XYZ file of C-alpha atoms in Angstrom:
167
model
C 63.229 -183.787 19.272
C 61.376 -182.142 22.195
C 57.840 -180.939 21.768
C 57.330 -177.151 22.082
C 55.377 -177.685 25.329
C 58.204 -179.645 26.965
C 60.788 -177.150 25.716
C 58.782 -174.250 27.181
C 58.333 -176.123 30.479
C 62.056 -176.873 30.725
C 62.987 -173.273 29.872
C 60.527 -171.960 32.478
C 61.955 -174.283 35.117
C 65.535 -173.213 34.360
C 64.573 -169.508 34.422
C 62.737 -169.932 37.723
C 65.685 -171.737 39.295
C 68.119 -169.070 38.071
C 66.048 -166.197 39.440
C 64.886 -167.728 42.698
C 65.936 -166.055 45.912
C 65.398 -168.509 48.735
C 65.673 -166.085 51.644
C 63.108 -163.692 50.156
C 60.661 -166.573 49.742
C 61.029 -167.835 53.337
C 62.028 -164.709 55.326
C 60.593 -161.234 55.591
C 62.584 -157.972 55.694
C 60.695 -156.951 58.853
C 60.541 -159.461 61.698
C 58.624 -159.510 65.000
C 60.816 -159.747 68.114
C 59.325 -160.620 71.519
C 60.618 -158.497 74.403
C 60.381 -159.924 77.933
C 61.832 -159.230 81.350
C 61.897 -160.662 84.832
C 60.079 -159.118 86.526
C 57.676 -158.025 83.798
C 56.501 -154.446 83.496
C 59.843 -152.878 82.552
C 59.722 -150.199 79.884
C 62.022 -150.691 76.926
C 63.350 -148.545 74.109
C 64.890 -149.885 70.906
C 67.541 -147.770 69.171
C 69.705 -148.069 66.080
C 73.483 -147.543 66.385
C 72.828 -143.921 65.328
C 70.565 -143.438 68.359
C 67.311 -143.362 66.376
C 64.406 -144.760 68.411
C 62.654 -147.433 66.322
C 60.486 -149.034 68.993
C 59.353 -148.862 72.577
C 56.904 -150.486 74.929
C 56.438 -152.347 78.195
C 57.377 -155.977 78.802
C 56.068 -158.383 77.799
C 55.776 -156.812 74.373
C 56.714 -157.136 70.755
C 58.425 -154.895 68.212
C 58.743 -155.257 64.459
C 62.299 -154.604 63.289
C 64.066 -154.499 59.937
C 66.527 -157.356 59.525
C 68.945 -155.372 57.353
C 70.415 -151.879 57.708
C 71.856 -151.585 54.184
C 72.971 -153.650 51.188
C 74.776 -156.724 52.615
C 74.620 -155.278 56.175
C 72.629 -156.845 59.016
C 70.687 -154.570 61.333
C 71.891 -153.978 64.901
C 69.671 -152.712 67.706
C 70.281 -151.626 71.298
C 67.492 -152.420 73.780
C 67.399 -150.304 76.962
C 65.327 -151.617 79.862
C 64.118 -149.206 82.560
C 62.055 -149.446 85.707
C 60.939 -146.318 87.529
C 63.030 -144.235 85.127
C 66.269 -146.009 86.092
C 68.282 -147.954 83.546
C 68.197 -151.627 84.549
C 70.106 -153.112 81.629
C 70.825 -153.132 77.918
C 70.833 -155.848 75.292
C 72.267 -155.777 71.778
C 70.507 -157.587 68.959
C 72.284 -158.167 65.620
C 70.994 -159.811 62.470
C 72.565 -163.070 61.319
C 72.873 -164.618 57.879
C 69.801 -166.706 57.102
C 70.254 -170.363 56.269
C 67.822 -169.846 53.405
C 70.250 -167.397 51.799
C 72.686 -170.303 51.288
C 69.921 -172.027 49.342
C 70.735 -169.660 46.482
C 74.079 -171.451 46.057
C 72.430 -174.858 45.979
C 69.888 -174.008 43.293
C 72.003 -171.591 41.290
C 70.074 -168.434 42.149
C 72.803 -165.892 41.383
C 70.338 -163.022 40.954
C 68.718 -163.912 44.268
C 72.100 -164.115 45.957
C 73.593 -160.793 44.880
C 70.533 -158.670 44.130
C 67.137 -159.741 45.467
C 67.932 -161.080 48.952
C 70.443 -158.333 49.891
C 68.207 -155.508 48.628
C 65.075 -156.887 50.279
C 66.892 -157.453 53.583
C 65.642 -161.031 53.712
C 69.168 -162.467 53.674
C 69.340 -161.753 57.440
C 67.224 -162.873 60.378
C 67.007 -161.560 63.932
C 66.731 -163.623 67.106
C 63.060 -164.202 67.963
C 63.263 -162.691 71.437
C 65.179 -160.419 73.804
C 65.092 -160.928 77.576
C 66.299 -158.786 80.471
C 66.459 -160.668 83.727
C 66.779 -159.276 87.188
C 67.510 -155.891 88.563
C 70.819 -154.501 89.750
C 71.841 -155.772 93.160
C 72.922 -152.206 93.966
C 72.848 -148.943 92.052
C 74.618 -145.627 92.576
C 73.803 -142.445 90.647
C 76.898 -140.455 89.676
C 77.480 -137.052 88.104
C 77.126 -136.334 84.386
C 74.288 -138.832 83.922
C 76.454 -141.856 84.694
C 75.596 -144.623 87.103
C 77.174 -147.701 88.599
C 75.196 -150.921 88.877
C 76.234 -154.188 90.494
C 74.636 -157.137 88.716
C 74.926 -160.886 88.725
C 77.081 -162.239 85.886
C 74.229 -164.655 85.128
C 72.110 -161.734 83.879
C 74.702 -160.564 81.318
C 74.509 -161.348 77.622
C 77.473 -162.955 75.859
C 78.359 -159.553 74.335
C 78.405 -157.944 77.776
C 80.491 -160.786 79.216
C 83.042 -160.340 76.422
C 83.543 -156.697 77.493
C 84.221 -157.537 81.158
C 87.630 -156.611 82.550
C 89.228 -158.747 85.275
C 90.260 -156.676 88.304
């Protein structure tokens, strides 16, 4: 027969394992993101998909962003880089599932998996940095606030490359 102390210790260990939420322990719901550009000194604005401005500054800089936008939804941000008032480029940043979130499966943390980590936003992480390189090779202002910029394909993000259309 187990002593009361050992029984209490075992019960405490089981309860802790069942209620642990790995991502909340190792991640934070708000994460710093470094913002850089080449050349430095570009102004940047960070917006949500709804167009709400959640950060701005001058490169090199840093913004603190929420990793989640809602229950089980990663946050997505649009970075606009400008120099002299002209739009130089945009970058999209989207949260990704944290490896620590999977730790809930390994240790049996069901409450952490479906309640704590999703509600805290810690189940997602953001990339640590955003970089805008180079300026347009040529730029033409058009009517209705539109513009045309010729850029090197090397300066495009993978998301921007995926939207290219072969002519």
